[in-house]
Short mmCIF file of C-alpha atoms (C1' of nucleotides) in Angstrom, two decimals:
data_model
loop_
_atom_site.label_atom_id
_atom_site.label_comp_id
_atom_site.label_asym_id
_atom_site.label_seq_id
_atom_site.Cartn_x
_atom_site.Cartn_y
_atom_site.Cartn_z
CA MET W 1 77.48 39.11 120.19
CA LEU W 2 80.60 39.75 118.80
CA THR W 3 83.44 37.67 119.77
CA LEU W 4 86.31 39.55 122.09
CA LYS W 5 88.99 38.10 119.87
CA TYR W 6 87.56 39.57 116.78
CA ILE W 7 87.11 42.93 118.53
CA THR W 8 90.48 42.94 119.94
CA GLU W 9 92.39 41.88 117.16
CA ASN W 10 90.56 44.32 114.44
CA THR W 11 89.68 47.14 116.78
CA PRO W 12 89.81 49.97 114.06
CA GLU W 13 87.92 48.07 111.62
CA VAL W 14 85.20 47.13 114.03
CA ILE W 15 84.76 50.89 115.05
CA THR W 16 84.70 51.88 111.31
CA ARG W 17 82.16 49.18 110.17
CA LEU W 18 79.96 49.90 113.20
CA ALA W 19 79.63 53.44 111.95
CA LYS W 20 77.65 52.25 109.00
CA LYS W 21 74.84 51.25 111.57
CA ASN W 22 75.18 54.73 113.10
CA PHE W 23 76.67 53.15 115.98
CA ARG W 24 79.52 55.44 117.98
CA ALA W 25 81.58 52.58 118.99
CA ASP W 26 85.08 54.22 119.69
CA GLU W 27 84.35 54.70 123.47
CA ILE W 28 82.71 51.39 124.32
CA ILE W 29 85.05 49.43 122.22
CA ALA W 30 87.95 51.27 124.14
CA GLN W 31 86.34 49.93 127.29
CA VAL W 32 86.22 46.54 126.03
CA VAL W 33 89.69 46.54 125.01
CA GLU W 34 91.12 47.84 128.33
CA LEU W 35 88.84 45.45 130.30
CA ASP W 36 89.78 42.69 128.40
CA LYS W 37 93.83 43.40 128.92
CA GLN W 38 92.65 43.50 132.75
CA ARG W 39 90.81 40.58 132.35
CA LYS W 40 93.81 38.52 131.11
CA GLN W 41 96.35 39.72 133.61
CA THR W 42 94.02 39.03 136.55
CA GLN W 43 93.51 35.61 135.23
CA THR W 44 97.16 34.96 134.74
CA ALA W 45 97.69 35.92 138.53
CA ALA W 46 94.44 33.81 139.66
CA ASP W 47 95.90 30.83 137.78
CA ASN W 48 99.00 30.99 139.16
CA ALA W 49 97.47 31.40 142.66
CA LEU W 50 95.43 28.65 142.11
CA SER W 51 98.48 26.40 140.93
CA GLN W 52 100.62 27.12 143.81
CA SER W 53 97.50 25.89 146.19
CA ASN W 54 97.12 22.77 144.30
CA ALA W 55 100.59 22.18 144.64
CA LEU W 56 100.45 22.66 148.42
CA SER W 57 97.22 20.69 149.03
CA LYS W 58 98.92 17.69 147.09
CA GLU W 59 102.09 18.15 149.53
CA ILE W 60 99.75 18.02 152.75
CA GLY W 61 97.73 15.12 151.26
CA MET W 62 101.33 13.29 150.72
CA LEU W 63 102.57 14.32 154.31
CA PHE W 64 99.44 13.24 156.03
CA LYS W 65 99.67 9.95 154.16
CA GLN W 66 103.42 9.35 155.63
CA GLY W 67 102.25 10.23 158.79
CA LYS W 68 104.08 13.56 158.95
CA THR W 69 101.28 15.55 160.77
CA GLU W 70 103.39 18.30 162.07
CA GLU W 71 104.98 19.20 158.63
CA ALA W 72 101.70 18.87 157.19
CA ASN W 73 100.17 21.58 159.64
CA ALA W 74 103.12 23.59 158.96
CA VAL W 75 102.40 23.78 155.07
CA LYS W 76 98.57 24.30 155.90
CA GLU W 77 99.63 27.55 157.57
CA LYS W 78 101.01 28.62 154.27
CA THR W 79 97.76 28.27 152.63
CA VAL W 80 95.94 30.95 154.49
CA GLU W 81 97.44 33.87 152.71
CA LEU W 82 97.16 32.16 149.26
CA LYS W 83 93.38 31.27 149.84
CA GLU W 84 92.74 35.03 150.53
CA ALA W 85 94.58 36.01 147.54
CA ILE W 86 92.79 33.48 145.45
CA ARG W 87 89.50 34.63 146.77
CA GLU W 88 90.31 38.26 146.01
CA LEU W 89 91.69 37.41 142.29
CA THR W 90 88.65 35.20 141.10
CA GLU W 91 86.17 37.64 142.41
CA LYS W 92 88.05 40.39 140.51
CA GLN W 93 88.20 38.27 137.24
CA THR W 94 84.41 37.23 137.63
CA SER W 95 83.45 40.94 137.95
CA LEU W 96 85.53 41.93 135.22
CA GLU W 97 83.94 39.04 133.11
CA LEU W 98 80.46 40.36 133.78
CA GLN W 99 81.31 43.92 133.14
CA LEU W 100 82.88 42.70 129.50
CA ASN W 101 79.72 40.92 128.97
CA ASP W 102 77.50 43.80 129.66
CA LEU W 103 79.43 45.73 127.09
CA LEU W 104 79.56 43.01 124.62
CA VAL W 105 75.86 42.73 124.33
CA GLN W 106 75.36 46.35 124.04
CA ILE W 107 77.57 46.16 120.56
CA PRO W 108 75.53 45.46 117.38
CA ASN W 109 76.57 43.01 114.74
CA LEU W 110 78.79 44.24 112.09
CA PRO W 111 76.99 45.04 108.69
CA HIS W 112 78.21 43.31 105.60
CA ASP W 113 80.28 45.34 103.26
CA SER W 114 77.20 45.51 100.79
CA VAL W 115 74.93 47.25 103.11
CA PRO W 116 74.10 50.60 102.05
CA ALA W 117 74.75 53.67 104.08
CA GLY W 118 71.77 55.23 105.56
CA LYS W 119 69.55 56.26 108.46
CA HIS W 120 66.18 55.46 107.74
CA ALA W 121 63.83 53.19 105.94
CA GLU W 122 63.83 55.76 102.76
CA ASP W 123 67.71 54.98 102.30
CA ASN W 124 66.99 51.22 101.66
CA VAL W 125 67.88 50.08 98.20
CA ILE W 126 65.23 48.43 96.01
CA GLU W 127 66.91 45.16 95.02
CA ARG W 128 64.58 43.94 92.57
CA SER W 129 60.66 43.76 92.15
CA GLY W 130 58.06 41.83 90.07
CA GLY W 131 54.43 41.19 89.76
CA VAL W 132 51.68 43.16 88.16
CA MET W 133 49.96 46.11 89.83
CA PRO W 134 46.41 45.52 90.09
CA GLN W 135 43.68 47.96 88.52
CA LEU W 136 41.13 48.04 91.23
CA PRO W 137 37.44 48.59 90.42
CA GLU W 138 35.53 51.69 91.34
CA GLY W 139 34.86 51.99 95.09
CA ALA W 140 37.57 49.44 95.91
CA LEU W 141 37.81 48.77 99.91
CA PRO W 142 40.60 48.39 102.15
CA HIS W 143 41.06 45.03 103.61
CA TRP W 144 39.36 45.80 106.94
CA GLU W 145 36.18 46.59 105.15
CA LEU W 146 36.68 43.58 102.89
CA ALA W 147 36.78 41.43 106.02
CA LYS W 148 33.91 42.73 107.50
CA LYS W 149 31.81 42.65 104.17
CA TYR W 150 32.52 39.11 103.64
CA ASP W 151 32.53 38.22 107.47
CA LEU W 152 35.98 36.74 107.48
CA ILE W 153 37.62 38.60 110.31
CA ASP W 154 35.89 40.08 113.47
CA PHE W 155 38.19 42.80 115.14
CA GLU W 156 35.62 44.10 117.63
CA LEU W 157 35.04 40.38 118.62
CA GLY W 158 38.93 40.04 119.16
CA VAL W 159 38.72 43.23 121.51
CA LYS W 160 35.92 41.65 123.70
CA ILE W 161 37.89 38.54 124.18
CA SER W 162 41.52 39.93 124.59
CA GLY W 163 41.96 43.21 123.16
CA ALA W 164 42.96 45.17 120.36
CA GLY W 165 45.11 43.28 118.17
CA PHE W 166 43.89 39.89 118.64
CA PRO W 167 41.54 39.42 115.58
CA VAL W 168 39.11 36.59 115.30
CA TYR W 169 38.96 34.82 111.89
CA LYS W 170 35.81 33.17 110.87
CA GLY W 171 34.64 30.92 108.29
CA ASN W 172 36.31 31.38 105.05
CA GLY W 173 38.63 33.76 106.83
CA ALA W 174 39.67 31.12 109.25
CA ARG W 175 40.06 28.69 106.06
CA LEU W 176 42.25 30.94 104.31
CA GLN W 177 44.46 31.23 107.36
CA ARG W 178 44.87 27.58 107.36
CA ALA W 179 45.35 27.39 103.83
CA LEU W 180 48.16 29.60 103.93
CA ILE W 181 50.15 28.04 106.56
CA ASN W 182 49.68 24.53 104.99
CA PHE W 183 50.64 25.97 101.48
CA PHE W 184 54.09 27.67 103.08
CA LEU W 185 54.63 24.57 105.09
CA ASP W 186 54.31 22.36 102.17
CA GLN W 187 56.43 24.80 100.12
CA ALA W 188 59.09 24.95 102.61
CA ARG W 189 59.37 20.94 102.94
CA GLU W 190 59.77 20.85 99.09
CA ALA W 191 62.63 23.33 99.44
CA GLY W 192 64.40 21.09 101.67
CA TYR W 193 63.47 22.31 105.14
CA LEU W 194 62.76 19.86 107.88
CA GLU W 195 59.44 21.08 109.60
CA VAL W 196 59.46 21.52 113.36
CA GLN W 197 56.80 22.36 115.87
CA PRO W 198 58.22 24.30 118.61
CA PRO W 199 56.90 25.30 121.87
CA TYR W 200 55.19 28.72 122.06
CA VAL W 201 56.56 29.76 125.26
CA VAL W 202 60.42 29.88 126.20
CA ASN W 203 62.23 30.40 129.15
CA ALA W 204 64.87 33.30 129.77
CA ALA W 205 67.85 31.41 128.70
CA SER W 206 66.33 30.95 125.00
CA GLY W 207 65.34 34.59 124.95
CA TYR W 208 69.21 35.48 125.78
CA GLY W 209 70.05 32.86 123.06
CA THR W 210 68.54 34.73 120.16
CA GLY W 211 68.98 38.09 121.58
CA GLN W 212 65.41 39.07 122.36
CA LEU W 213 66.67 39.52 126.11
CA PRO W 214 67.85 41.59 127.51
CA ASP W 215 67.55 44.41 125.05
CA LYS W 216 64.17 43.93 123.87
CA GLU W 217 62.39 42.51 126.88
CA GLY W 218 59.56 44.69 126.47
CA GLN W 219 58.58 43.59 123.11
CA MET W 220 57.48 39.91 124.66
CA TYR W 221 54.66 38.88 126.75
CA HIS W 222 55.85 37.64 129.82
CA ALA W 223 54.25 34.97 131.98
CA THR W 224 55.76 36.02 135.17
CA VAL W 225 54.37 33.14 137.53
CA ASP W 226 56.38 30.51 135.49
CA ASP W 227 58.90 32.91 134.17
CA LEU W 228 58.24 32.06 130.39
CA TYR W 229 58.04 34.21 127.48
CA LEU W 230 55.25 33.88 124.58
CA ILE W 231 57.54 33.65 121.56
CA PRO W 232 57.50 36.74 119.09
CA THR W 233 58.61 34.39 116.34
CA ALA W 234 59.40 30.65 115.74
CA GLU W 235 63.03 31.71 115.19
CA VAL W 236 63.42 32.02 118.93
CA PRO W 237 62.39 28.22 119.85
CA VAL W 238 63.75 27.08 116.61
CA THR W 239 67.34 28.44 116.62
CA ASN W 240 67.54 27.56 120.30
CA ILE W 241 67.20 24.00 119.36
CA TYR W 242 71.02 24.51 118.32
CA ARG W 243 72.17 26.32 121.61
CA ASP W 244 74.94 24.62 123.22
CA VAL W 245 75.32 22.32 120.53
CA ILE W 246 78.55 21.31 118.53
CA LEU W 247 77.47 19.98 115.00
CA ASN W 248 79.63 17.98 112.58
CA GLU W 249 80.71 20.04 109.75
CA ASN W 250 78.75 17.31 107.39
CA GLU W 251 75.50 18.18 109.12
CA LEU W 252 75.55 21.48 107.55
CA PRO W 253 73.45 23.33 106.50
CA ILE W 254 70.54 22.67 108.70
CA LYS W 255 67.40 23.76 107.25
CA ASN W 256 64.44 23.98 109.52
CA THR W 257 60.95 25.42 109.15
CA ALA W 258 58.20 25.96 111.70
CA TYR W 259 54.90 27.50 111.80
CA SER W 260 53.77 29.12 114.79
CA ALA W 261 51.48 32.01 116.19
CA CYS W 262 53.61 35.07 117.25
CA PHE W 263 53.09 37.38 119.98
CA ARG W 264 54.14 40.89 120.19
CA ARG W 265 53.41 43.72 122.52
CA GLU W 266 54.70 46.24 120.24
CA ALA W 267 53.67 49.14 122.18
CA GLY W 268 54.16 52.64 120.83
CA SER W 269 52.37 52.67 117.43
CA TYR W 270 49.06 53.95 116.22
CA GLY W 271 46.98 55.43 113.38
CA LYS W 272 46.70 54.13 109.96
CA ASP W 273 49.88 51.89 110.24
CA VAL W 274 48.25 49.75 112.66
CA ARG W 275 44.50 49.40 111.13
CA GLY W 276 43.23 45.89 110.46
CA LEU W 277 45.82 43.28 109.77
CA ASN W 278 48.61 45.77 109.43
CA ARG W 279 50.01 45.30 112.82
CA LEU W 280 48.66 42.75 115.44
CA HIS W 281 49.71 41.39 118.87
CA GLN W 282 48.95 37.89 117.72
CA PHE W 283 49.78 36.71 114.27
CA ASP W 284 50.63 33.48 112.28
CA LYS W 285 53.75 32.98 110.64
CA VAL W 286 55.91 30.32 108.85
CA GLU W 287 59.45 30.85 109.66
CA ILE W 288 62.46 29.33 107.85
CA VAL W 289 65.92 29.06 109.66
CA GLN W 290 69.47 27.79 108.44
CA ILE W 291 72.54 27.11 110.33
CA GLN W 292 75.58 27.04 108.04
CA HIS W 293 79.23 26.95 107.47
CA PRO W 294 80.55 30.45 107.72
CA GLU W 295 82.05 30.03 104.07
CA LYS W 296 78.74 29.19 102.92
CA SER W 297 76.29 31.53 104.68
CA TYR W 298 75.72 34.08 101.95
CA GLU W 299 75.15 31.50 99.39
CA SER W 300 72.29 30.23 102.09
CA LEU W 301 71.06 33.73 102.36
CA THR W 302 70.77 34.20 98.47
CA GLU W 303 68.91 30.87 98.46
CA MET W 304 66.62 31.93 101.05
CA VAL W 305 65.73 35.24 99.33
CA SER W 306 65.02 33.44 96.03
CA TYR W 307 63.00 30.84 97.96
CA VAL W 308 60.86 33.70 99.49
CA GLN W 309 60.48 35.33 96.07
CA THR W 310 58.99 32.06 94.94
CA LEU W 311 56.32 32.51 97.28
CA VAL W 312 55.06 35.83 96.67
CA GLU W 313 55.03 35.07 92.62
CA LYS W 314 52.93 31.88 93.35
CA LEU W 315 50.54 34.08 95.26
CA GLU W 316 50.72 36.59 92.36
CA LEU W 317 51.34 39.57 94.58
CA PRO W 318 53.33 42.63 93.18
CA TRP W 319 56.52 42.61 95.21
CA ARG W 320 59.67 44.23 95.84
CA ILE W 321 62.95 43.18 97.80
CA LEU W 322 64.75 46.01 99.63
CA ARG W 323 68.43 45.58 100.85
CA LEU W 324 68.22 47.16 104.45
CA CYS W 325 70.51 50.19 104.86
CA GLY W 326 72.84 50.54 107.97
CA GLY W 327 70.31 52.54 109.82
CA ASP W 328 67.16 50.34 109.20
CA MET W 329 68.78 46.80 110.05
CA SER W 330 68.17 45.01 113.37
CA PHE W 331 70.73 44.90 115.99
CA THR W 332 71.71 41.51 115.27
CA SER W 333 71.99 41.42 111.55
CA ALA W 334 74.76 41.57 109.13
CA LEU W 335 72.83 41.69 106.05
CA THR W 336 68.86 42.14 105.76
CA PHE W 337 66.61 41.79 102.83
CA ASP W 338 63.06 42.57 103.42
CA PHE W 339 60.17 41.75 101.23
CA GLU W 340 57.16 43.96 100.64
CA VAL W 341 54.04 43.17 98.66
CA TRP W 342 51.74 45.90 97.28
CA SER W 343 48.57 46.72 99.13
CA ALA W 344 46.27 48.20 96.37
CA ALA W 345 43.61 49.82 98.30
CA GLN W 346 45.69 51.19 100.90
CA GLU W 347 48.05 52.11 98.26
CA ARG W 348 51.18 51.10 100.24
CA TRP W 349 53.91 48.60 100.60
CA LEU W 350 53.54 45.95 103.44
CA GLU W 351 56.62 44.46 105.08
CA VAL W 352 55.74 40.70 104.68
CA SER W 353 59.36 39.07 105.20
CA SER W 354 62.66 39.87 106.60
CA VAL W 355 65.47 37.65 105.57
CA SER W 356 68.53 37.83 107.49
CA ASN W 357 72.18 36.64 107.79
CA PHE W 358 73.31 36.92 111.37
CA GLU W 359 76.87 35.51 110.71
CA SER W 360 78.36 34.32 113.82
CA TYR W 361 76.61 36.97 116.09
CA GLN W 362 73.86 34.96 117.16
CA ALA W 363 75.77 31.89 117.35
CA ASN W 364 78.27 33.03 119.64
CA ARG W 365 75.73 33.95 122.22
CA LEU W 366 74.00 30.79 121.45
CA LYS W 367 77.14 28.79 121.51
CA CYS W 368 76.30 27.00 118.38
CA ARG W 369 79.42 25.40 116.90
CA PHE W 370 80.53 22.86 114.39
CA LYS W 371 83.62 20.70 114.52
CA GLY W 372 85.34 21.00 110.98
CA ASN W 373 86.94 18.15 109.07
CA ASP W 374 90.14 19.69 110.25
CA LYS W 375 89.13 19.00 113.92
CA LYS W 376 88.83 22.57 115.01
CA THR W 377 85.72 23.87 116.55
CA GLN W 378 84.16 27.07 115.34
CA LEU W 379 80.92 29.19 115.46
CA CYS W 380 78.47 28.49 112.56
CA HIS W 381 76.62 31.15 110.91
CA THR W 382 72.75 31.46 111.34
CA LEU W 383 70.11 32.61 109.10
CA ASN W 384 66.55 33.18 109.24
CA GLY W 385 63.49 34.53 107.26
CA SER W 386 59.90 34.83 107.34
CA ALA W 387 57.96 32.50 104.70
CA LEU W 388 55.75 34.19 105.28
CA ALA W 389 53.85 36.29 107.88
CA LEU W 390 50.27 35.85 107.19
CA PRO W 391 48.16 38.85 108.23
CA ARG W 392 49.76 41.45 105.45
CA ILE W 393 49.60 38.61 102.65
CA VAL W 394 46.16 38.29 103.69
CA ALA W 395 45.57 42.01 103.57
CA ALA W 396 47.28 42.26 100.04
CA LEU W 397 45.35 39.18 98.78
CA LEU W 398 41.94 40.54 99.98
CA GLU W 399 42.61 44.06 98.58
CA ASN W 400 44.19 43.25 95.35
CA ASN W 401 41.99 40.49 94.30
CA GLN W 402 38.78 42.29 94.86
CA THR W 403 36.27 42.23 92.00
CA PRO W 404 32.60 42.91 91.59
CA GLU W 405 31.99 39.18 91.82
CA GLY W 406 33.99 38.75 95.08
CA ILE W 407 37.64 38.01 96.18
CA LYS W 408 39.46 35.99 93.84
CA ILE W 409 42.09 33.32 95.44
CA PRO W 410 45.22 32.63 93.59
CA ALA W 411 45.45 29.18 91.67
CA ALA W 412 48.31 27.85 93.73
CA LEU W 413 46.50 28.34 96.93
CA VAL W 414 43.05 27.00 95.49
CA PRO W 415 43.77 23.18 96.40
CA TYR W 416 44.47 24.55 100.08
CA THR W 417 41.68 26.83 100.59
CA GLY W 418 38.89 24.37 98.62
CA PHE W 419 37.37 27.64 97.06
CA ASP W 420 38.45 29.99 94.44
CA VAL W 421 36.33 32.84 95.10
CA ILE W 422 35.15 34.63 98.48
CA SER W 423 31.74 35.84 97.93
"C1'" G C 1 49.40 18.78 143.42
"C1'" G C 2 51.71 14.44 147.09
"C1'" A C 3 55.70 10.60 147.51
"C1'" A C 4 60.43 8.23 146.15
"C1'" A C 5 65.02 7.69 143.15
"C1'" G C 6 68.15 10.03 139.90
"C1'" U C 7 71.46 13.87 137.13
"C1'" U C 8 79.20 11.78 135.75
"C1'" G C 9 82.49 12.24 128.84
"C1'" C C 10 79.37 10.99 122.10
"C1'" C C 11 76.53 6.68 124.70
"C1'" A C 12 75.85 3.15 128.82
"C1'" G C 13 78.15 3.29 133.62
"C1'" A C 14 81.97 2.94 137.89
"C1'" G C 15 83.56 6.24 141.30
"C1'" U C 16 81.35 8.34 148.58
"C1'" G C 17 87.53 13.26 150.67
"C1'" G C 18 93.73 13.59 148.21
"C1'" U C 19 98.04 11.16 142.91
"C1'" C C 20 90.37 11.79 139.50
"C1'" G C 21 89.52 15.23 133.65
"C1'" A C 22 87.81 10.88 135.83
"C1'" A C 23 87.63 3.04 135.62
"C1'" U C 24 85.29 -0.11 132.27
"C1'" G C 25 82.32 -1.15 128.06
"C1'" G C 26 80.12 0.33 123.50
"C1'" G C 27 80.46 3.97 119.57
"C1'" A C 28 83.40 7.11 116.13
"C1'" C C 29 87.90 8.01 113.85
"C1'" G C 30 93.43 6.28 112.37
"C1'" G C 31 96.54 1.97 112.10
"C1'" U C 32 98.39 -3.49 111.77
"C1'" C C 33 96.45 -7.63 109.14
"C1'" U C 34 93.59 -8.77 104.15
"C1'" C C 35 92.79 -9.19 97.12
"C1'" G C 36 88.69 -6.77 100.06
"C1'" A C 37 85.93 -6.96 104.41
"C1'" A C 38 84.68 -8.88 109.34
"C1'" A C 39 87.02 -10.35 113.37
"C1'" A C 40 91.33 -9.60 116.46
"C1'" C C 41 95.05 -6.30 118.42
"C1'" C C 42 97.23 -1.40 118.49
"C1'" G C 43 96.32 3.88 119.03
"C1'" U C 44 93.30 8.43 119.05
"C1'" U C 45 88.70 10.52 120.76
"C1'" G C 46 85.59 16.80 125.86
"C1'" U C 47 84.70 22.42 126.27
"C1'" A C 48 86.47 27.43 127.60
"C1'" C C 49 90.01 30.76 129.01
"C1'" G C 50 95.32 31.99 129.96
"C1'" G C 51 101.02 31.96 128.96
"C1'" G C 52 103.89 30.34 124.66
"C1'" U C 53 106.13 31.41 117.49
"C1'" A C 54 105.62 26.16 118.41
"C1'" A C 55 106.11 21.54 120.76
"C1'" C C 56 103.71 22.25 125.23
"C1'" U C 57 101.69 24.20 129.40
"C1'" G C 58 98.57 26.47 133.59
"C1'" U C 59 93.61 26.87 135.49
"C1'" A C 60 88.46 25.72 135.44
"C1'" C C 61 84.38 22.61 134.28
"C1'" C C 62 81.08 15.40 136.85
"C1'" G C 63 72.83 19.58 136.36
"C1'" A C 64 73.11 25.00 138.27
"C1'" G C 65 74.50 28.31 142.50
"C1'" G C 66 76.58 28.72 147.28
"C1'" G C 67 79.11 26.55 151.82
"C1'" U C 68 82.65 23.12 154.83
"C1'" U C 69 88.02 21.55 154.18
"C1'" C C 70 94.85 22.62 153.24
"C1'" G C 71 92.11 19.56 149.41
"C1'" A C 72 85.16 18.21 146.69
"C1'" A C 73 82.55 14.45 141.24
"C1'" U C 74 82.59 12.54 146.34
"C1'" C C 75 80.12 16.04 152.59
"C1'" C C 76 76.03 20.06 153.64
"C1'" C C 77 72.38 24.00 151.71
"C1'" U C 78 69.22 26.09 147.91
"C1'" C C 79 67.08 25.64 143.03
"C1'" A C 80 66.43 23.18 138.17
"C1'" C C 81 65.49 19.23 135.51
"C1'" U C 82 64.61 13.87 134.82
"C1'" U C 83 62.32 8.96 135.97
"C1'" U C 84 58.82 5.99 138.67
"C1'" C C 85 54.20 5.71 141.58
"C1'" C C 86 49.59 8.12 143.09
"C1'" G C 87 46.03 12.08 142.12
"C1'" C C 88 43.87 15.29 138.10
"C1'" C C 89 43.32 16.15 133.16
"C1'" A C 90 42.71 17.28 126.68
#
RNA sequence: GGAAAGUUGCCAGAGUGGUCGAAUGGGACGGUCUCGAAAACCGUUGUACGGGUAACUGUACCGAGGGUUCGAAUCCCUCACUUUCCGCCA
């Protein structure tokens, strides 16, 4: 969430910038400013009352020690009223703080100046693109047909075991998954990321830390008996490593990478958008996360985008990078670049990565701070990106590389798969 | 799953009702000494919010939440977690 300080000190600017995210902020911001004013007044009053009470208590202690019991009891009388006042004031203060927090979590992150205006995905700006569009042979098949033809993925079997959206990968299909995961992790390590293996279920505090809770509660699977949530992305456990942490400035940037299975309930979509591998309840992804100094976070964002570009290039997929417009960006992001690869048989672009700078928005909830060389403590900036999500990469690989002889595996991946063609 | 013991600052660890934001030791940082280093000595070393231009100052925080009391790190209750032993187990 945004910091109270920033909102109260830059109120008009906050409202203007949020308009780019198509968020009408004037009312809620006015409420925040008003509540904050009340909060400050209440705290001052409460602190004064507590201060008096502390002084009286000390006095009573001294009097008892000196054996002046009667005088002590007289002072005790005075505390009765004060106690009541303290109770009321602190209750009011707590209530105001809760109200403020409720409002703050409803305010999205401020978009970066470079974010284009717009409402929908069509308003996103193509940043750059590359790769060669494949010429498919006669009778080219979409990936779900290819998966069946070569016995790589069994969607029906997944339905039997779990339900729709839980495919079973078999044989070379399973080996391709494993190859991609290892390839992505090795690449990330070479790019300076520390590999971590996080838990796949998290507690509610972690869900709040990265912003899945409370707003996106319905998107996560919830194991209610133990009150744990299945992670929708490794971003959640990995970023939460740094919850309630004060780092040293010279530890920055922190660069972590993690593979995890990801679980998403994703209710409400149907049709060709969700055919085959396009949208799943369980999928594999390698994630990259950075914790960075505020002055350098946009350098890191550029670096992460370039890094993801090298991955799609090594996989020889036609790709493009979109700068998301205000209306298509996530609630928590300040600037997001999406990667899409061309799915030749479906003849559509598939989103395979989303790389974002959250600035201090996420760090504020996480309480992820660093102590600078000037001894001041301030919030870090957090960034993350998929590098990459597997299913749509697999879809594009299968479709784009189909030939009469079988499906060709890109050269960079062959050392990982152990085969160069699926036939 | 059963039993017991714990949870205090960067770390170790003392503190069982008042002057305790908290002894002591270690670490880190700064200084003295030194050609330099070590040793020794001296000093500094939490977070959040409020007031103040500032120096500074008020309040809260000793796992979390509640209670008792004029006053709680300290007493009581609930919960979470950790460790050890037993059971079960990849």
